[in-house]
Amino acid sequence: KEIVLRSNLYGVRDASICVKGPRYITAQDIILPPSVEIVDTTQPIANLRESIDFCIELQIKRDRGYHTELRKNSQDGSYPIDAVSMPVRNVNYSIFSCGNGNEKHEILFLEIWTNGSLTPKEALYEASRNLIDLFLPFLHAEEERASFEENKNRFTPPLLTFQKRFTNLKKNKKGIPLNCIFIDQLELPSRTYNCLKRANIHTLLDLLSKTEEDLMRIDSFRMEDGKLIWDTLEKHLPMDLPKNKFLL
């Protein structure tokens, strides 16, 4: 439980240890998939005192919080252990005032310590996203509201849907499940991200299940948002996309 891993992908990943004693076993002996790395490879695991073969299969999952597993005999030989997914060790903050006369400003300083699985910047980013998701149902931001009918006069959604993208994505070499790729990882602007969240679009699978017409019905969603999403998919995902799907 004390081994710290780092990965930018969600879902379960398989790993293994296979060594021959006598020897010390450390985190460096874990055979990991390319998407996962060990923060401290010197972390001790066990000490083999006899000349025996030691082989074990592991399942690794990115999660949050603390999970307690029930100890019970498993017919398939698996043994679940408690999981600690809390990379932030400590946080301090301080506020300083500055300025002259009537013009005064306050500066917020944050000090964040992590265990290495996330950088302090990444931890702050994740915390900000979680806070946005928490208060999103209560937000009533004053944004430009272009109705679907108005957009329809300017843009006719093509018959080709995101299903084409779905077919191409299934052929990607990495074989990453689409429901394990969250729209947070696309690094979309806050406005576009909030539009998708309000429509209960959380993963890439949710997004690719929508047609362009479905997206244009989302409150405050604009053609520019559709083009931005399309360009982001084309930039970050391993697939062939037709050009100029969204025309301005």
Tab-separated table of C-alpha atoms in Angstrom:
chain	number	residue	atom	x	y	z
A	1	LYS	CA	0.000	0.000	0.000
A	2	GLU	CA	2.957	2.333	0.460
A	3	ILE	CA	4.156	2.009	-3.139
A	4	VAL	CA	3.375	5.248	-4.966
A	5	LEU	CA	2.426	4.954	-8.636
A	6	ARG	CA	1.822	7.615	-11.241
A	7	SER	CA	-0.504	7.436	-14.258
A	8	ASN	CA	-2.714	9.793	-16.257
A	9	LEU	CA	-5.200	7.067	-17.233
A	10	TYR	CA	-8.219	5.705	-15.386
A	11	GLY	CA	-9.316	2.081	-15.245
A	12	VAL	CA	-7.649	-1.152	-14.121
A	13	ARG	CA	-4.110	-1.954	-15.290
A	14	ASP	CA	-2.322	-5.307	-14.974
A	15	ALA	CA	1.175	-5.663	-13.518
A	16	SER	CA	3.300	-8.504	-12.180
A	17	ILE	CA	6.367	-9.529	-10.166
A	18	CYS	CA	8.389	-12.605	-11.086
A	19	VAL	CA	11.790	-13.108	-9.392
A	20	LYS	CA	13.930	-15.901	-7.967
A	21	GLY	CA	15.345	-15.882	-4.432
A	22	PRO	CA	17.271	-15.404	-2.335
A	23	ARG	CA	17.056	-11.631	-2.763
A	24	TYR	CA	15.279	-8.477	-1.700
A	25	ILE	CA	12.211	-7.501	-3.696
A	26	THR	CA	11.667	-3.791	-4.285
A	27	ALA	CA	9.243	-1.714	-6.306
A	28	GLN	CA	11.739	-1.777	-9.166
A	29	ASP	CA	10.899	-5.466	-9.715
A	30	ILE	CA	7.278	-4.682	-10.626
A	31	ILE	CA	6.641	-5.128	-14.353
A	32	LEU	CA	4.309	-2.277	-15.298
A	33	PRO	CA	2.411	-1.235	-18.434
A	34	PRO	CA	3.841	1.809	-20.270
A	35	SER	CA	1.104	4.085	-18.897
A	36	VAL	CA	2.166	3.551	-15.253
A	37	GLU	CA	5.395	4.534	-13.512
A	38	ILE	CA	6.782	4.102	-9.994
A	39	VAL	CA	7.713	7.218	-8.031
A	40	ASP	CA	10.185	5.491	-5.666
A	41	THR	CA	11.687	2.320	-7.147
A	42	THR	CA	13.643	1.567	-3.944
A	43	GLN	CA	10.492	0.930	-1.891
A	44	PRO	CA	10.951	-2.524	-0.238
A	45	ILE	CA	8.310	-5.219	-0.740
A	46	ALA	CA	9.679	-8.512	0.615
A	47	ASN	CA	12.824	-10.493	1.415
A	48	LEU	CA	13.236	-13.971	-0.094
A	49	ARG	CA	15.630	-16.021	2.042
A	50	GLU	CA	15.427	-19.254	0.072
A	51	SER	CA	16.007	-20.213	-3.552
A	52	ILE	CA	12.387	-20.168	-4.653
A	53	ASP	CA	10.469	-18.680	-7.559
A	54	PHE	CA	8.199	-15.841	-6.553
A	55	CYS	CA	5.522	-14.827	-9.075
A	56	ILE	CA	2.501	-12.665	-8.378
A	57	GLU	CA	0.016	-10.813	-10.570
A	58	LEU	CA	-1.199	-7.350	-9.613
A	59	GLN	CA	-4.121	-5.160	-10.597
A	60	ILE	CA	-3.641	-1.401	-10.345
A	61	LYS	CA	-6.415	1.170	-10.438
A	62	ARG	CA	-6.369	4.950	-10.282
A	63	ASP	CA	-8.888	6.160	-7.722
A	64	ARG	CA	-9.420	8.660	-4.926
A	65	GLY	CA	-9.881	8.451	-1.165
A	66	TYR	CA	-9.476	5.378	1.034
A	67	HIS	CA	-11.050	1.993	0.319
A	68	THR	CA	-11.246	-0.863	2.808
A	69	GLU	CA	-11.490	-4.361	1.362
A	70	LEU	CA	-13.190	-7.217	3.196
A	71	ARG	CA	-10.838	-10.069	4.019
A	72	LYS	CA	-12.319	-13.267	2.669
A	73	ASN	CA	-11.127	-16.431	1.030
A	74	SER	CA	-11.256	-16.126	-2.730
A	75	GLN	CA	-11.769	-19.154	-4.932
A	76	ASP	CA	-9.596	-17.715	-7.707
A	77	GLY	CA	-6.639	-17.047	-5.416
A	78	SER	CA	-6.925	-13.250	-5.456
A	79	TYR	CA	-6.327	-11.218	-2.314
A	80	PRO	CA	-7.674	-7.644	-2.213
A	81	ILE	CA	-5.877	-5.091	-0.058
A	82	ASP	CA	-6.893	-1.708	1.310
A	83	ALA	CA	-6.199	1.130	-1.097
A	84	VAL	CA	-4.989	4.602	-0.169
A	85	SER	CA	-5.436	7.093	-3.015
A	86	MET	CA	-4.678	10.378	-1.286
A	87	PRO	CA	-1.632	11.963	-2.957
A	88	VAL	CA	-1.899	15.330	-1.161
A	89	ARG	CA	0.050	15.183	2.102
A	90	ASN	CA	-0.373	18.719	3.383
A	91	VAL	CA	-1.703	22.129	2.319
A	92	ASN	CA	-1.024	25.582	3.757
A	93	TYR	CA	-2.384	28.920	2.630
A	94	SER	CA	-1.712	32.555	3.445
A	95	ILE	CA	-3.229	35.842	2.284
A	96	PHE	CA	-1.238	39.042	1.872
A	97	SER	CA	-2.617	42.516	1.239
A	98	CYS	CA	-0.820	44.963	-1.012
A	99	GLY	CA	-1.492	48.278	-2.708
A	100	ASN	CA	-1.542	51.978	-1.983
A	101	GLY	CA	-4.369	54.217	-0.863
A	102	ASN	CA	-7.805	53.023	-1.871
A	103	GLU	CA	-6.464	50.455	-4.322
A	104	LYS	CA	-5.668	47.369	-2.326
A	105	HIS	CA	-5.361	43.807	-3.521
A	106	GLU	CA	-5.112	40.472	-1.802
A	107	ILE	CA	-2.727	37.753	-2.941
A	108	LEU	CA	-3.395	34.119	-2.083
A	109	PHE	CA	-0.369	31.869	-1.589
A	110	LEU	CA	-0.849	28.089	-1.594
A	111	GLU	CA	1.713	25.548	-0.390
A	112	ILE	CA	0.943	21.997	-1.509
A	113	TRP	CA	2.888	18.842	-0.651
A	114	THR	CA	2.174	15.585	-2.532
A	115	ASN	CA	3.578	12.053	-2.531
A	116	GLY	CA	4.798	12.374	-6.126
A	117	SER	CA	1.921	10.643	-7.912
A	118	LEU	CA	0.622	14.136	-8.688
A	119	THR	CA	2.551	17.373	-8.886
A	120	PRO	CA	1.234	20.242	-6.722
A	121	LYS	CA	0.029	21.945	-9.909
A	122	GLU	CA	-1.877	18.825	-10.992
A	123	ALA	CA	-3.376	18.452	-7.512
A	124	LEU	CA	-4.636	22.044	-7.607
A	125	TYR	CA	-6.077	21.453	-11.087
A	126	GLU	CA	-7.940	18.310	-9.958
A	127	ALA	CA	-9.245	20.047	-6.836
A	128	SER	CA	-10.508	22.949	-8.947
A	129	ARG	CA	-12.319	20.568	-11.286
A	130	ASN	CA	-13.929	18.753	-8.356
A	131	LEU	CA	-15.070	22.051	-6.862
A	132	ILE	CA	-16.587	23.115	-10.184
A	133	ASP	CA	-18.447	19.805	-10.466
A	134	LEU	CA	-19.748	20.212	-6.915
A	135	PHE	CA	-21.285	23.637	-7.502
A	136	LEU	CA	-22.118	23.263	-11.189
A	137	PRO	CA	-25.843	22.529	-10.589
A	138	PHE	CA	-26.149	25.861	-8.748
A	139	LEU	CA	-24.332	28.021	-11.255
A	140	HIS	CA	-26.282	30.477	-13.375
A	141	ALA	CA	-23.508	32.214	-15.234
A	142	GLU	CA	-24.421	35.092	-17.549
A	143	GLU	CA	-23.249	33.659	-20.835
A	144	GLU	CA	-24.173	34.280	-24.406
A	145	ARG	CA	-27.194	32.090	-25.081
A	146	ALA	CA	-27.654	31.185	-28.694
A	147	SER	CA	-30.688	28.929	-29.075
A	148	PHE	CA	-30.645	25.808	-31.189
A	149	GLU	CA	-32.982	27.358	-33.745
A	150	GLU	CA	-30.683	30.350	-34.202
A	151	ASN	CA	-27.684	28.088	-34.626
A	152	LYS	CA	-29.647	25.946	-37.037
A	153	ASN	CA	-30.073	28.914	-39.367
A	154	ARG	CA	-26.315	29.403	-39.455
A	155	PHE	CA	-25.231	25.779	-39.443
A	156	THR	CA	-26.827	22.556	-40.668
A	157	PRO	CA	-25.490	19.539	-38.767
A	158	PRO	CA	-24.123	16.971	-41.211
A	159	LEU	CA	-25.631	13.519	-41.337
A	160	LEU	CA	-22.314	11.994	-40.315
A	161	THR	CA	-22.259	11.662	-36.511
A	162	PHE	CA	-19.539	11.089	-33.948
A	163	GLN	CA	-20.134	7.384	-34.586
A	164	LYS	CA	-17.450	7.656	-37.277
A	165	ARG	CA	-15.028	8.777	-34.598
A	166	PHE	CA	-16.188	5.952	-32.357
A	167	THR	CA	-15.341	3.404	-35.072
A	168	ASN	CA	-11.890	4.890	-35.601
A	169	LEU	CA	-11.172	5.070	-31.888
A	170	LYS	CA	-11.924	1.383	-31.431
A	171	LYS	CA	-8.971	0.730	-33.718
A	172	ASN	CA	-6.497	2.762	-31.679
A	173	LYS	CA	-3.309	0.922	-30.831
A	174	LYS	CA	-3.357	1.702	-27.129
A	175	GLY	CA	-6.660	-0.101	-26.637
A	176	ILE	CA	-7.795	2.299	-23.903
A	177	PRO	CA	-11.504	1.865	-23.008
A	178	LEU	CA	-13.406	4.979	-24.034
A	179	ASN	CA	-15.322	5.054	-20.756
A	180	CYS	CA	-11.968	5.403	-18.960
A	181	ILE	CA	-11.003	8.589	-20.825
A	182	PHE	CA	-12.631	11.531	-19.059
A	183	ILE	CA	-13.307	14.856	-20.770
A	184	ASP	CA	-11.147	16.431	-18.045
A	185	GLN	CA	-8.150	14.906	-19.827
A	186	LEU	CA	-8.981	16.765	-23.061
A	187	GLU	CA	-8.040	20.065	-21.344
A	188	LEU	CA	-10.987	21.922	-22.852
A	189	PRO	CA	-11.694	25.567	-21.945
A	190	SER	CA	-13.897	26.010	-18.878
A	191	ARG	CA	-16.862	27.243	-20.908
A	192	THR	CA	-16.918	24.213	-23.235
A	193	TYR	CA	-16.170	21.841	-20.352
A	194	ASN	CA	-19.082	23.218	-18.296
A	195	CYS	CA	-21.487	22.868	-21.233
A	196	LEU	CA	-20.619	19.178	-21.579
A	197	LYS	CA	-20.849	18.579	-17.827
A	198	ARG	CA	-24.317	20.144	-17.686
A	199	ALA	CA	-25.386	17.665	-20.367
A	200	ASN	CA	-24.056	14.729	-18.268
A	201	ILE	CA	-21.182	14.115	-20.684
A	202	HIS	CA	-18.331	12.891	-18.498
A	203	THR	CA	-16.294	10.476	-20.631
A	204	LEU	CA	-15.158	10.213	-24.218
A	205	LEU	CA	-17.700	7.421	-24.691
A	206	ASP	CA	-20.477	9.813	-23.628
A	207	LEU	CA	-19.204	12.426	-26.078
A	208	LEU	CA	-18.853	10.098	-29.054
A	209	SER	CA	-22.354	8.733	-28.460
A	210	LYS	CA	-23.788	12.169	-29.273
A	211	THR	CA	-24.551	13.531	-32.716
A	212	GLU	CA	-23.693	17.070	-33.739
A	213	GLU	CA	-27.404	17.840	-33.486
A	214	ASP	CA	-27.458	16.581	-29.883
A	215	LEU	CA	-24.542	18.846	-29.004
A	216	MET	CA	-26.128	21.903	-30.601
A	217	ARG	CA	-29.189	21.382	-28.386
A	218	ILE	CA	-27.054	21.812	-25.245
A	219	ASP	CA	-27.781	25.104	-23.541
A	220	SER	CA	-25.121	27.727	-24.413
A	221	PHE	CA	-23.275	25.316	-26.743
A	222	ARG	CA	-21.997	27.101	-29.857
A	223	MET	CA	-20.554	26.065	-33.189
A	224	GLU	CA	-17.172	27.297	-31.971
A	225	ASP	CA	-17.356	24.763	-29.128
A	226	GLY	CA	-18.024	21.945	-31.582
A	227	LYS	CA	-15.077	22.935	-33.746
A	228	LEU	CA	-12.856	23.197	-30.659
A	229	ILE	CA	-13.820	19.690	-29.499
A	230	TRP	CA	-13.205	18.320	-32.980
A	231	ASP	CA	-9.766	19.956	-33.199
A	232	THR	CA	-8.877	18.644	-29.719
A	233	LEU	CA	-9.812	15.075	-30.646
A	234	GLU	CA	-7.817	15.357	-33.852
A	235	LYS	CA	-4.781	16.643	-31.947
A	236	HIS	CA	-4.686	14.251	-28.987
A	237	LEU	CA	-6.246	10.980	-30.141
A	238	PRO	CA	-4.699	8.388	-32.491
A	239	MET	CA	-7.259	8.286	-35.293
A	240	ASP	CA	-7.924	9.561	-38.789
A	241	LEU	CA	-10.498	12.347	-38.885
A	242	PRO	CA	-12.125	14.052	-41.869
A	243	LYS	CA	-11.158	17.702	-42.153
A	244	ASN	CA	-13.375	20.706	-41.384
A	245	LYS	CA	-16.213	18.817	-39.759
A	246	PHE	CA	-17.451	22.011	-38.095
A	247	LEU	CA	-17.377	24.976	-40.450
A	248	LEU	CA	-17.579	28.525	-39.131
